[in-house]
Coordinates of C-alpha atoms in Angstrom, one line a residue:
Chain R
M1272 CA 50.8 -16.9 -5.3
N1273 CA 49.1 -16.5 -9.1
T1274 CA 48.2 -13.0 -9.5
T1275 CA 44.3 -13.6 -11.6
V1276 CA 43.1 -15.8 -8.8
V1277 CA 44.0 -12.8 -6.2
S1278 CA 43.4 -10.1 -8.4
F1279 CA 39.9 -11.7 -8.1
L1280 CA 39.7 -12.5 -5.0
V1281 CA 40.9 -8.5 -4.7
L1282 CA 38.5 -7.7 -5.9
Y1283 CA 35.2 -9.7 -3.5
Y1284 CA 37.1 -7.6 -0.9
V1285 CA 36.1 -3.8 -2.3
V1286 CA 32.9 -5.3 -3.5
V1287 CA 32.1 -7.0 0.3
L1288 CA 33.3 -3.9 1.4
G1289 CA 31.0 -0.8 -0.9
I1290 CA 28.9 -2.6 0.5
G1291 CA 29.3 -2.4 4.0
F1292 CA 30.0 1.0 2.8
W1293 CA 26.4 1.9 1.3
A1294 CA 24.8 0.0 4.6
M1295 CA 26.8 2.9 6.9
R1296 CA 25.1 5.2 3.9
R1297 CA 22.0 4.4 4.5
G1298 CA 21.4 5.6 8.0
A1299 CA 21.0 2.0 9.0
S1300 CA 23.9 2.3 11.8
D1301 CA 22.4 6.2 13.4
D1302 CA 20.0 3.8 16.4
L1303 CA 20.5 0.8 17.7
E1304 CA 17.4 -0.8 15.8
G1305 CA 19.3 -0.2 12.4
Y1306 CA 22.3 -1.2 13.1
L1307 CA 21.0 -4.7 15.2
L1308 CA 18.3 -5.3 12.3
G1309 CA 18.7 -3.5 10.1
G1310 CA 15.1 -1.2 11.0
R1311 CA 13.3 -4.3 10.3
D1312 CA 13.2 -3.6 6.5
V1313 CA 14.6 -7.1 5.1
G1314 CA 12.9 -8.2 2.2
P1315 CA 12.3 -11.5 1.8
L1316 CA 14.6 -12.7 -0.9
V1317 CA 17.4 -10.7 0.9
T1318 CA 16.3 -12.8 4.7
A1319 CA 16.5 -16.1 3.0
L1320 CA 19.8 -15.6 1.4
T1321 CA 21.2 -13.7 4.1
L1322 CA 19.6 -17.0 7.3
Q1323 CA 21.1 -19.9 4.3
S1324 CA 24.5 -17.4 3.5
T1325 CA 25.1 -17.3 7.2
S1326 CA 24.1 -21.0 7.9
M1327 CA 26.8 -22.6 5.7
S1328 CA 29.8 -21.4 6.7
G1329 CA 33.0 -22.6 5.9
Y1330 CA 32.4 -25.3 7.2
M1331 CA 30.6 -26.5 3.5
F1332 CA 33.5 -26.4 1.7
L1333 CA 36.4 -27.7 4.6
G1334 CA 34.1 -29.5 6.5
A1335 CA 31.7 -30.8 4.6
G1336 CA 33.8 -31.8 1.7
S1337 CA 36.6 -33.3 4.7
L1338 CA 33.0 -34.9 5.5
A1339 CA 32.6 -36.7 2.2
Y1340 CA 35.7 -37.4 1.6
T1341 CA 35.9 -39.2 4.8
T1342 CA 32.5 -41.6 5.2
G1343 CA 31.6 -41.2 1.3
Y1344 CA 28.1 -41.4 0.8
W1345 CA 27.4 -41.1 4.6
S1346 CA 28.2 -37.8 5.0
L1347 CA 24.6 -36.7 3.0
W1348 CA 22.5 -37.4 5.8
F1349 CA 24.0 -34.6 7.2
A1350 CA 23.1 -32.1 3.5
A1351 CA 19.5 -34.8 3.6
G1352 CA 18.2 -32.1 7.0
D1353 CA 20.1 -29.0 5.6
I1354 CA 18.1 -28.6 2.6
G1355 CA 14.9 -28.0 4.8
G1356 CA 17.2 -26.3 7.1
G1357 CA 15.8 -23.0 6.1
V1358 CA 12.1 -23.4 5.3
L1359 CA 12.0 -25.4 7.8
N1360 CA 13.1 -22.4 10.3
L1361 CA 11.3 -19.8 7.9
S1362 CA 7.3 -21.7 8.4
I1363 CA 8.0 -23.2 11.8
I1364 CA 9.2 -19.5 13.4
G1365 CA 9.6 -17.7 11.2
R1366 CA 6.1 -15.5 10.2
R1367 CA 5.7 -15.5 14.7
M1368 CA 8.9 -14.8 15.7
R1369 CA 9.1 -11.1 13.7
K1370 CA 5.9 -10.4 15.2
L1371 CA 5.9 -10.6 19.0
S1372 CA 10.0 -9.3 18.4
Q1373 CA 8.2 -6.0 17.4
M1374 CA 5.5 -6.1 20.4
T1375 CA 8.5 -6.8 23.0
G1376 CA 10.6 -4.4 21.7
S1377 CA 13.1 -6.8 21.1
L1378 CA 16.6 -6.9 19.6
T1379 CA 18.7 -9.3 20.1
A1380 CA 17.1 -13.4 20.2
I1381 CA 18.1 -13.7 23.2
E1382 CA 16.2 -9.4 25.3
Y1383 CA 13.6 -12.2 22.6
L1384 CA 13.6 -15.1 25.0
E1385 CA 14.0 -12.4 28.6
H1386 CA 10.5 -11.2 27.3
R1387 CA 8.9 -14.3 26.3
Y1388 CA 9.9 -15.1 29.1
P1389 CA 11.0 -12.7 32.5
S1390 CA 13.3 -13.0 34.4
P1391 CA 17.2 -12.0 34.2
A1392 CA 17.7 -15.0 35.0
T1393 CA 17.7 -15.6 32.1
R1394 CA 18.0 -13.5 29.4
F1395 CA 21.9 -14.2 31.5
I1396 CA 22.1 -18.0 31.2
A1397 CA 21.0 -17.0 27.6
A1398 CA 23.7 -15.1 26.9
T1399 CA 26.5 -16.2 28.7
L1400 CA 25.9 -19.6 26.4
S1401 CA 25.5 -17.9 23.1
V1402 CA 28.5 -15.5 24.0
F1403 CA 30.3 -18.6 24.5
L1404 CA 29.4 -20.8 21.7
L1405 CA 28.9 -18.2 19.3
S1406 CA 32.7 -17.5 20.1
F1407 CA 33.6 -21.3 20.2
Y1408 CA 32.3 -20.8 16.0
V1409 CA 33.3 -17.5 14.1
L1410 CA 37.1 -19.4 15.5
A1411 CA 36.3 -22.0 13.0
Q1412 CA 35.0 -19.5 9.8
F1413 CA 38.5 -17.5 11.3
I1414 CA 40.4 -20.7 11.1
A1415 CA 38.9 -21.8 7.8
G1416 CA 39.7 -18.4 6.2
G1417 CA 43.3 -18.2 7.8
K1418 CA 44.3 -21.8 5.9
G1419 CA 42.0 -20.9 2.7
M1420 CA 43.6 -17.6 2.2
A1421 CA 47.1 -19.1 2.7
L1422 CA 46.6 -21.9 0.3
V1423 CA 45.7 -19.0 -2.3
T1424 CA 47.8 -16.5 -2.0
G1425 CA 50.9 -18.1 -0.7
L1426 CA 50.9 -15.9 2.6
D1427 CA 52.0 -16.8 5.4
Y1428 CA 48.5 -18.0 7.9
E1429 CA 49.6 -15.9 9.9
W1430 CA 49.2 -12.9 7.5
A1431 CA 46.3 -14.6 5.7
L1432 CA 43.8 -15.2 9.1
L1433 CA 44.8 -11.5 10.2
I1434 CA 43.5 -10.3 5.9
A1435 CA 40.6 -12.3 6.0
L1436 CA 40.0 -11.2 10.0
T1437 CA 40.1 -7.2 9.4
I1438 CA 38.1 -7.2 7.0
I1439 CA 35.7 -8.8 8.1
I1440 CA 35.4 -6.5 11.3
V1441 CA 35.6 -3.8 9.1
Y1442 CA 32.2 -4.2 7.6
T1443 CA 30.9 -5.7 10.7
F1444 CA 31.9 -2.7 12.1
L1445 CA 30.1 0.0 9.6
G1446 CA 27.1 -0.8 8.6
G1447 CA 25.4 -3.5 11.2
Y1448 CA 22.9 -6.3 10.3
L1449 CA 22.4 -4.3 7.2
A1450 CA 25.8 -4.7 6.2
V1451 CA 26.2 -8.1 7.5
A1452 CA 22.9 -8.6 5.2
Y1453 CA 23.3 -6.8 2.3
T1454 CA 27.5 -8.7 2.1
D1455 CA 25.8 -12.2 2.7
F1456 CA 23.1 -11.9 -0.2
F1457 CA 26.1 -10.5 -2.6
Q1458 CA 28.3 -13.1 -1.2
S1459 CA 25.1 -16.3 -0.9
L1460 CA 24.7 -15.9 -5.3
I1461 CA 29.0 -15.9 -5.5
M1462 CA 28.0 -19.5 -3.2
V1463 CA 26.5 -20.9 -5.7
V1464 CA 28.4 -19.4 -8.7
G1465 CA 31.6 -21.1 -7.9
V1466 CA 29.7 -24.6 -5.9
V1467 CA 28.7 -26.0 -9.2
W1468 CA 31.1 -25.1 -10.9
I1469 CA 33.4 -26.3 -9.1
L1470 CA 31.4 -29.5 -9.5
G1471 CA 30.8 -29.4 -13.2
A1472 CA 34.3 -29.6 -13.3
A1473 CA 34.8 -31.9 -11.4
L1474 CA 32.1 -34.3 -12.4
A1475 CA 33.9 -33.7 -16.2
H1476 CA 37.4 -34.9 -15.1
V1477 CA 35.8 -38.4 -13.8
G1478 CA 33.7 -38.8 -16.8
G1479 CA 29.9 -37.8 -15.3
F1480 CA 28.1 -38.8 -12.3
T1481 CA 27.5 -43.0 -12.9
A1482 CA 30.9 -43.7 -14.2
A1483 CA 32.3 -41.4 -11.1
N1484 CA 30.2 -44.0 -8.6
V1485 CA 31.1 -47.1 -10.8
A1486 CA 35.0 -46.3 -10.2
L1487 CA 34.2 -45.4 -6.4
R1488 CA 32.3 -48.9 -6.2
E1489 CA 35.9 -50.6 -7.0
I1490 CA 38.2 -48.8 -4.6
D1491 CA 35.7 -49.4 -2.4
P1492 CA 31.8 -50.3 -2.7
T1493 CA 31.3 -48.7 1.1
I1494 CA 31.7 -45.4 -0.6
L1495 CA 28.6 -45.6 -1.7
S1496 CA 27.1 -47.3 1.3
I1497 CA 24.5 -45.2 3.1
W1498 CA 26.1 -46.1 7.1
G1499 CA 29.1 -44.9 5.7
R1500 CA 32.9 -46.2 4.5
D1501 CA 34.1 -50.0 6.3
L1502 CA 29.8 -49.3 7.0
G1503 CA 30.7 -47.9 10.1
F1504 CA 27.4 -46.3 10.8
Q1505 CA 25.3 -49.2 10.3
G1506 CA 21.7 -49.6 12.5
Q1507 CA 23.1 -46.0 14.4
W1508 CA 19.9 -44.2 13.0
G1509 CA 20.2 -41.9 16.4
V1510 CA 23.6 -40.2 14.4
V1511 CA 22.5 -40.7 11.0
A1512 CA 18.8 -38.3 13.0
G1513 CA 21.5 -36.5 15.4
A1514 CA 23.1 -35.5 11.4
I1515 CA 19.8 -34.7 9.9
L1516 CA 18.5 -32.6 13.3
V1517 CA 21.2 -30.3 13.6
F1518 CA 21.0 -28.3 10.4
S1519 CA 17.6 -28.5 10.2
A1520 CA 15.8 -28.5 14.0
G1521 CA 19.3 -27.1 15.0
Y1522 CA 18.8 -23.5 13.1
M1523 CA 16.3 -22.3 15.5
G1524 CA 18.3 -22.3 18.7
W1525 CA 20.7 -20.2 16.6
P1526 CA 20.6 -16.7 18.1
H1527 CA 23.0 -15.2 15.1
V1528 CA 20.3 -16.9 12.5
V1529 CA 16.7 -16.6 14.3
T1530 CA 17.5 -12.9 14.7
R1531 CA 16.6 -13.3 10.6
H1532 CA 13.1 -13.6 11.5
M1533 CA 13.5 -10.1 14.3
A1534 CA 14.2 -7.5 11.0
M1535 CA 12.0 -9.3 7.9
K1536 CA 9.6 -6.5 6.8
R1537 CA 6.7 -7.8 7.5
P1538 CA 5.8 -11.0 9.3
G1539 CA 4.2 -12.5 5.8
T1540 CA 7.9 -11.8 4.7
A1541 CA 9.0 -15.2 6.4
R1542 CA 6.4 -16.8 3.0
L1543 CA 8.5 -16.1 0.2
A1544 CA 11.7 -16.6 2.1
G1545 CA 11.0 -20.3 2.7
A1546 CA 10.5 -20.5 -0.6
Y1547 CA 13.7 -19.0 -1.6
A1548 CA 15.6 -20.0 1.1
T1549 CA 14.4 -23.8 -0.1
L1550 CA 15.5 -23.4 -4.3
W1551 CA 18.8 -22.4 -2.7
N1552 CA 19.6 -25.8 -0.6
L1553 CA 18.7 -27.1 -3.7
L1554 CA 20.9 -25.9 -5.5
F1555 CA 24.3 -24.9 -2.6
V1556 CA 23.7 -27.8 0.1
P1557 CA 24.7 -31.0 -1.6
A1558 CA 27.2 -30.1 -4.0
P1559 CA 30.3 -29.7 -1.0
Y1560 CA 29.5 -33.2 -0.5
I1561 CA 29.7 -34.7 -3.6
V1562 CA 33.1 -32.4 -4.7
G1563 CA 34.5 -34.4 -1.2
I1564 CA 33.8 -37.6 -2.7
L1565 CA 34.5 -36.8 -5.7
A1566 CA 37.8 -35.9 -4.5
I1567 CA 38.0 -39.3 -3.6
L1568 CA 39.2 -40.4 -8.0
I1569 CA 40.6 -37.2 -7.9
L1570 CA 43.2 -36.7 -5.1
P1571 CA 43.8 -40.0 -3.8
Q1572 CA 46.0 -39.7 -1.2
L1573 CA 45.0 -35.8 0.3
D1574 CA 47.2 -35.1 2.9
D1575 CA 44.9 -32.4 5.1
P1576 CA 41.5 -33.7 4.0
E1577 CA 39.5 -30.0 4.6
L1578 CA 41.0 -28.8 1.9
A1579 CA 39.8 -31.7 -0.9
I1580 CA 37.8 -28.9 -2.6
F1581 CA 40.2 -25.4 -1.5
E1582 CA 43.3 -28.9 -3.8
L1583 CA 39.9 -29.9 -6.6
A1584 CA 39.7 -26.0 -7.9
R1585 CA 43.3 -25.7 -7.4
V1586 CA 44.1 -28.6 -10.1
L1587 CA 41.0 -28.5 -12.2
L1588 CA 39.8 -24.9 -12.9
P1589 CA 41.7 -22.4 -15.2
A1590 CA 43.2 -19.2 -12.6
A1591 CA 39.8 -17.4 -13.2
V1592 CA 37.4 -19.5 -12.0
T1593 CA 39.1 -20.9 -9.6
G1594 CA 39.2 -17.4 -8.5
I1595 CA 35.9 -17.3 -8.8
V1596 CA 35.8 -20.5 -6.5
M1597 CA 37.8 -19.1 -4.3
A1598 CA 35.8 -16.3 -3.5
A1599 CA 32.5 -18.4 -2.9
I1600 CA 34.3 -20.7 -0.4
M1601 CA 35.9 -16.5 2.0
A1602 CA 32.1 -15.4 1.1
A1603 CA 30.7 -18.6 2.2
I1604 CA 33.3 -18.1 5.6
M1605 CA 33.0 -14.6 5.9
S1606 CA 29.4 -14.4 5.2
T1607 CA 29.0 -16.6 8.5
A1608 CA 32.0 -14.9 10.7
D1609 CA 30.6 -11.1 10.0
S1610 CA 27.1 -12.6 11.5
L1611 CA 28.6 -14.3 14.2
L1612 CA 31.3 -10.9 15.3
L1613 CA 27.6 -9.3 15.2
Q1614 CA 25.1 -10.7 17.3
T1615 CA 28.1 -11.9 19.5
G1616 CA 28.5 -8.3 19.9
S1617 CA 25.1 -7.5 20.2
I1618 CA 24.9 -10.0 22.9
A1619 CA 27.4 -9.0 24.9
S1620 CA 26.7 -5.7 24.7
R1621 CA 22.8 -5.7 24.9
D1622 CA 22.4 -8.7 26.6
L1623 CA 25.2 -8.5 29.4
Y1624 CA 26.8 -5.0 29.8
E1625 CA 23.7 -2.7 29.4
R1626 CA 21.1 -5.2 31.2
F1627 CA 23.8 -6.1 34.1
I1628 CA 25.9 -3.3 33.7
N1629 CA 25.2 -0.4 33.1
P1630 CA 21.5 -0.2 32.3
T1631 CA 21.7 4.9 31.0
A1632 CA 23.7 3.8 28.4
S1633 CA 22.4 4.7 25.2
E1634 CA 22.1 4.0 22.3
R1635 CA 24.2 5.8 20.5
Q1636 CA 27.0 3.9 23.1
M1637 CA 25.5 0.8 22.3
V1638 CA 26.2 0.9 19.0
W1639 CA 29.3 1.8 20.0
V1640 CA 29.2 -0.7 22.5
S1641 CA 28.1 -3.4 20.0
R1642 CA 31.6 -2.2 17.5
G1643 CA 33.8 -2.2 20.6
L1644 CA 33.2 -6.3 21.4
V1645 CA 33.3 -7.2 17.9
F1646 CA 36.5 -6.0 17.3
V1647 CA 38.3 -7.6 21.3
I1648 CA 36.3 -11.5 20.4
G1649 CA 38.1 -11.1 16.9
A1650 CA 41.2 -9.9 18.1
I1651 CA 41.2 -13.1 20.9
G1652 CA 39.2 -15.0 18.1
Y1653 CA 42.6 -14.2 15.8
W1654 CA 45.1 -15.6 19.1
V1655 CA 42.7 -18.5 19.4
A1656 CA 43.3 -19.0 15.3
L1657 CA 46.7 -18.9 16.0
A1658 CA 47.8 -20.6 18.8
E1659 CA 46.7 -23.6 18.2
P1660 CA 43.5 -24.3 15.9
P1661 CA 41.3 -27.2 15.9
A1662 CA 39.9 -28.5 12.8
V1663 CA 36.8 -26.5 11.8
A1664 CA 34.2 -29.1 10.8
F1665 CA 34.9 -30.7 15.0
I1666 CA 34.7 -26.8 15.6
V1667 CA 31.4 -26.3 13.7
L1668 CA 29.8 -29.8 14.6
F1669 CA 30.0 -28.5 18.2
A1670 CA 29.0 -25.6 18.9
T1671 CA 25.8 -26.0 16.4
S1672 CA 24.4 -29.3 18.1
V1673 CA 24.8 -27.5 21.1
L1674 CA 23.8 -24.3 20.0
G1675 CA 20.7 -25.6 18.4
S1676 CA 19.8 -28.4 21.9
A1677 CA 19.4 -25.7 24.3
F1678 CA 17.3 -23.0 22.2
A1679 CA 15.3 -24.7 19.5
P1680 CA 12.5 -26.2 22.2
A1681 CA 12.7 -22.1 24.1
F1682 CA 12.7 -20.6 20.4
V1683 CA 9.1 -23.4 19.8
C1684 CA 7.8 -23.2 22.1
A1685 CA 7.8 -19.4 22.9
V1686 CA 5.6 -18.9 20.1
W1687 CA 3.7 -22.1 20.1
W1688 CA 2.8 -22.7 23.7
R1689 CA 1.3 -21.0 25.6
R1690 CA 1.5 -22.7 28.9
A1691 CA 5.5 -23.0 28.6
N1692 CA 6.7 -20.7 31.1
T1693 CA 10.2 -18.9 32.5
P1694 CA 11.7 -22.3 34.9
G1695 CA 10.4 -24.0 32.1
A1696 CA 12.3 -22.3 29.3
I1697 CA 15.5 -22.3 31.7
A1698 CA 15.8 -25.4 33.1
S1699 CA 15.2 -26.9 29.2
M1700 CA 18.4 -24.1 28.6
V1701 CA 20.2 -26.2 30.7
V1702 CA 20.2 -28.9 30.6
G1703 CA 20.1 -29.2 26.7
A1704 CA 22.9 -28.0 26.4
V1705 CA 25.3 -29.9 29.7
T1706 CA 23.4 -32.6 28.3
A1707 CA 25.5 -32.0 24.4
I1708 CA 28.4 -31.4 26.2
V1709 CA 28.6 -34.1 28.4
W1710 CA 28.1 -36.6 25.6
E1711 CA 30.8 -34.7 23.0
M1712 CA 33.5 -34.7 26.1
L1713 CA 32.6 -38.2 27.3
A1714 CA 31.8 -39.3 23.5
L1715 CA 29.2 -41.4 24.9
A1716 CA 28.2 -41.0 20.9
A1717 CA 30.2 -44.9 20.3
T1718 CA 29.0 -46.3 22.7
T1719 CA 24.7 -45.4 23.1
T1720 CA 24.9 -44.4 18.4
L1721 CA 23.1 -41.5 20.0
A1722 CA 24.4 -37.7 18.2
P1723 CA 25.3 -35.2 21.3
M1724 CA 22.7 -33.4 19.6
S1725 CA 19.9 -36.3 19.0
A1726 CA 20.2 -36.7 23.0
G1727 CA 20.6 -32.9 23.6
I1728 CA 17.8 -32.1 22.4
A1729 CA 15.1 -34.6 23.8
A1730 CA 17.3 -33.4 26.8
S1731 CA 15.2 -29.9 26.1
T1732 CA 12.5 -30.6 25.1
V1733 CA 11.4 -33.2 27.5
T1734 CA 12.8 -31.0 30.4
I1735 CA 10.6 -27.6 29.3
V1736 CA 7.6 -29.8 28.8
V1737 CA 8.3 -31.9 32.3
V1738 CA 9.3 -28.6 34.6
S1739 CA 6.5 -26.4 32.1
L1740 CA 3.4 -28.5 33.3
A1741 CA 4.8 -28.9 37.1
T1742 CA 5.0 -25.3 37.9
Q1743 CA 2.6 -24.3 36.4
K1744 CA 1.0 -23.1 39.6
L1745 CA 3.9 -21.3 40.9
A1746 CA 5.2 -19.5 37.4
P1747 CA 1.6 -19.2 35.5
V1748 CA 2.8 -17.3 32.1
A1749 CA 1.6 -13.4 32.4
P1750 CA -1.7 -12.5 30.8
H1751 CA -0.2 -10.2 28.6
I1752 CA 2.7 -13.0 27.0
L1753 CA -0.4 -14.4 27.3
A1754 CA -2.4 -11.6 25.0
A1755 CA 0.4 -10.9 23.1
M1756 CA 0.8 -15.0 21.9
D1757 CA -2.2 -14.6 20.8
E1758 CA -2.4 -11.5 18.5
T1759 CA 1.0 -13.6 17.3
A1760 CA -1.3 -16.5 16.3
R1761 CA -3.2 -14.5 14.1
V1762 CA -2.1 -13.3 10.9
G1763 CA -2.9 -10.0 9.8
S1764 CA -1.3 -7.0 11.4
I1765 CA -0.6 -5.9 15.2
P1766 CA -3.0 -3.5 16.8
K1767 CA -1.3 -0.5 16.9
K1768 CA -2.1 0.1 20.6
M1769 CA 0.2 -4.0 21.4
L1770 CA 2.9 -1.2 19.9
A1771 CA 2.4 1.6 21.9
M1772 CA 4.2 0.9 25.0
S1773 CA 8.0 0.1 24.4
D1774 CA 9.2 -1.2 27.9
F1775 CA 7.2 -4.5 27.0
A1776 CA 7.7 -6.0 30.7
L1777 CA 5.4 -2.5 32.2
R1778 CA 2.1 -3.3 29.9
P1779 CA 0.2 -4.5 33.1
E1780 CA 1.3 -1.3 34.7
A1781 CA 0.7 0.5 32.4
E1782 CA -2.6 -2.4 31.4
E1783 CA -4.1 -1.0 35.0
I1784 CA -2.7 2.2 34.4
E1785 CA -5.5 2.8 31.0
A1786 CA -7.5 1.1 33.0
L1787 CA -7.5 3.2 35.8
F1788 CA -7.8 6.6 33.4
D1789 CA -11.0 4.6 31.0
G1790 CA -12.7 4.4 34.9
D1791 CA -12.6 7.8 35.6
E1792 CA -13.9 9.3 31.8
G1793 CA -17.1 6.7 32.5
S1794 CA -17.8 8.2 35.7
R1795 CA -18.0 12.1 34.2
Chain V
M787 CA 20.4 -45.4 -10.3
F788 CA 23.8 -43.8 -11.2
G789 CA 26.0 -46.5 -9.5
L790 CA 24.4 -46.2 -6.6
P791 CA 22.2 -48.0 -5.1
F792 CA 18.5 -47.7 -3.9
S793 CA 19.3 -46.7 -0.2
T794 CA 22.0 -44.0 -1.4
A795 CA 19.9 -43.4 -4.0
F796 CA 17.2 -41.8 -1.9
L797 CA 19.6 -40.1 0.4
V798 CA 20.5 -37.7 -2.8
F799 CA 17.7 -37.5 -4.2
G800 CA 15.2 -38.8 -2.3
F801 CA 15.4 -35.7 0.6
P802 CA 15.2 -32.9 -1.6
A803 CA 11.8 -34.0 -2.8
L804 CA 10.5 -34.2 0.3
W805 CA 11.8 -30.9 1.5
I806 CA 9.4 -29.6 -2.0
L807 CA 6.8 -30.7 -1.5
Y808 CA 7.1 -30.1 2.2
T809 CA 7.7 -26.7 0.3
V810 CA 4.4 -26.4 -1.7
G811 CA 2.9 -27.8 1.1
F812 CA 4.4 -24.8 3.3
L813 CA 2.8 -22.2 0.1
L814 CA -0.4 -23.6 0.3
L815 CA -0.9 -22.6 3.2
S816 CA -0.2 -19.9 4.3
R817 CA -1.5 -17.9 1.6
S818 CA -3.2 -15.7 3.8
W819 CA 0.1 -14.3 5.5
E820 CA 0.3 -11.8 2.8
N821 CA -2.4 -10.3 4.7
D822 CA 0.7 -9.7 7.2
R823 CA 1.1 -6.6 7.2
D824 CA 2.1 -3.3 9.1
P825 CA 0.1 -2.3 12.3
S826 CA -3.4 -1.3 11.3

């Protein structure tokens, strides 16, 4: 165990926990909107960086490095989509979702879906899918955290996992969304510094970018190809499309990411946030892939390619800098894990417990139920991560593909297509999720050259369009929802009247009563 | 370029350039969003 490296890590954890305490003292957890959305008071820079660091999980340091190490430049297809994921998300649904979620009084992304597509089935299906997939996704972060911590500290995997997990749970527990958003902000800065540092060190070690590519060509020219080692993906545009889509358009279907829109200070916050997101992505996203490729030259005999970036840091950097890079790696893991835990806890408590089990729960009770569920999910994740840890890249690509396939069309159509209705959205979520899962389980990508993400999102998009059009007469979109959508499309402040009714579902009845009173006054 | 085939160089440098253009276009087209303020 290197004490300098460990000292940096301890310092990093102290800062992260300090931010959690600060968020708690700021009063963010007094009510449910404060706990789950930071009181909708988050500015553009923090919005951009929490959105990005939440999206960039431990996958970036373990999965991306491993993918690049094993497939070469082909892996950059994932980065090609990923760089624009933030701005795409914020420009397409950011502003409108912020506005519609406030008008509908929605506190979770799933509750928002039910308000836009009214039906208990919308909430139940979306919440169940989310809890399952986000738990699966958070598991990957625990495994990544445990592996990284074990390598840095020399502790046994189970102890390393327990320490990483305890810290994540404690600060998620303390301050809710605000703690998560501000720790994400801090962590995103550490991530950029860490990854740029290791990239610089690796490039210096191999004599520069051009020299590295010349050396790689001598080992195997197909490493430099866009079709992967041994041209294994040659002509497979469906797989390439999946790689681009999963971290770009797919983001729009991730509940823990789109929640960032709902927490923005103003709808227009999305504009500057989009620019900050692209800037950050340009600095951060390609680096882990390039480092993974350079590791082929520097560490040609790695037993576990997932540890390529960890090992490079250990081999190339002085102890103090290794400490910063390790903190960056832990930051990537933890910034995603905390958001996933908070989201899973929120969805399970508000969208399942309150909605279907205890509708009269008070706000204070709900905060504690959410916290309790964060603890329970963490404990289950710890047990599974210990029992049989699967590969991080596999879990992340699987969970994100299914999430994107299930939800992206429903979230996009919610603000852009007036005819998208409840049967269309429900069918789209089910068909998208099932298609992506079946594609993955039956390994259909190999025979069809179509990635699960491509197949899933195509299926869910076609489904929402076809079913919505086919059921327009049977289930038309309610007038109060259409009015809210019109207001969402308009740029400008939300009229107070649109915010007056806290229960969006009761709006039609309230409007009828209001009209009745107006009529009475008119007749007097 | 940088010892890479053209297609790979485009993947590494061309896609980021496209996203920069998209972001600049977005900033220009969304100037009116600054009018989205607190509820009136």
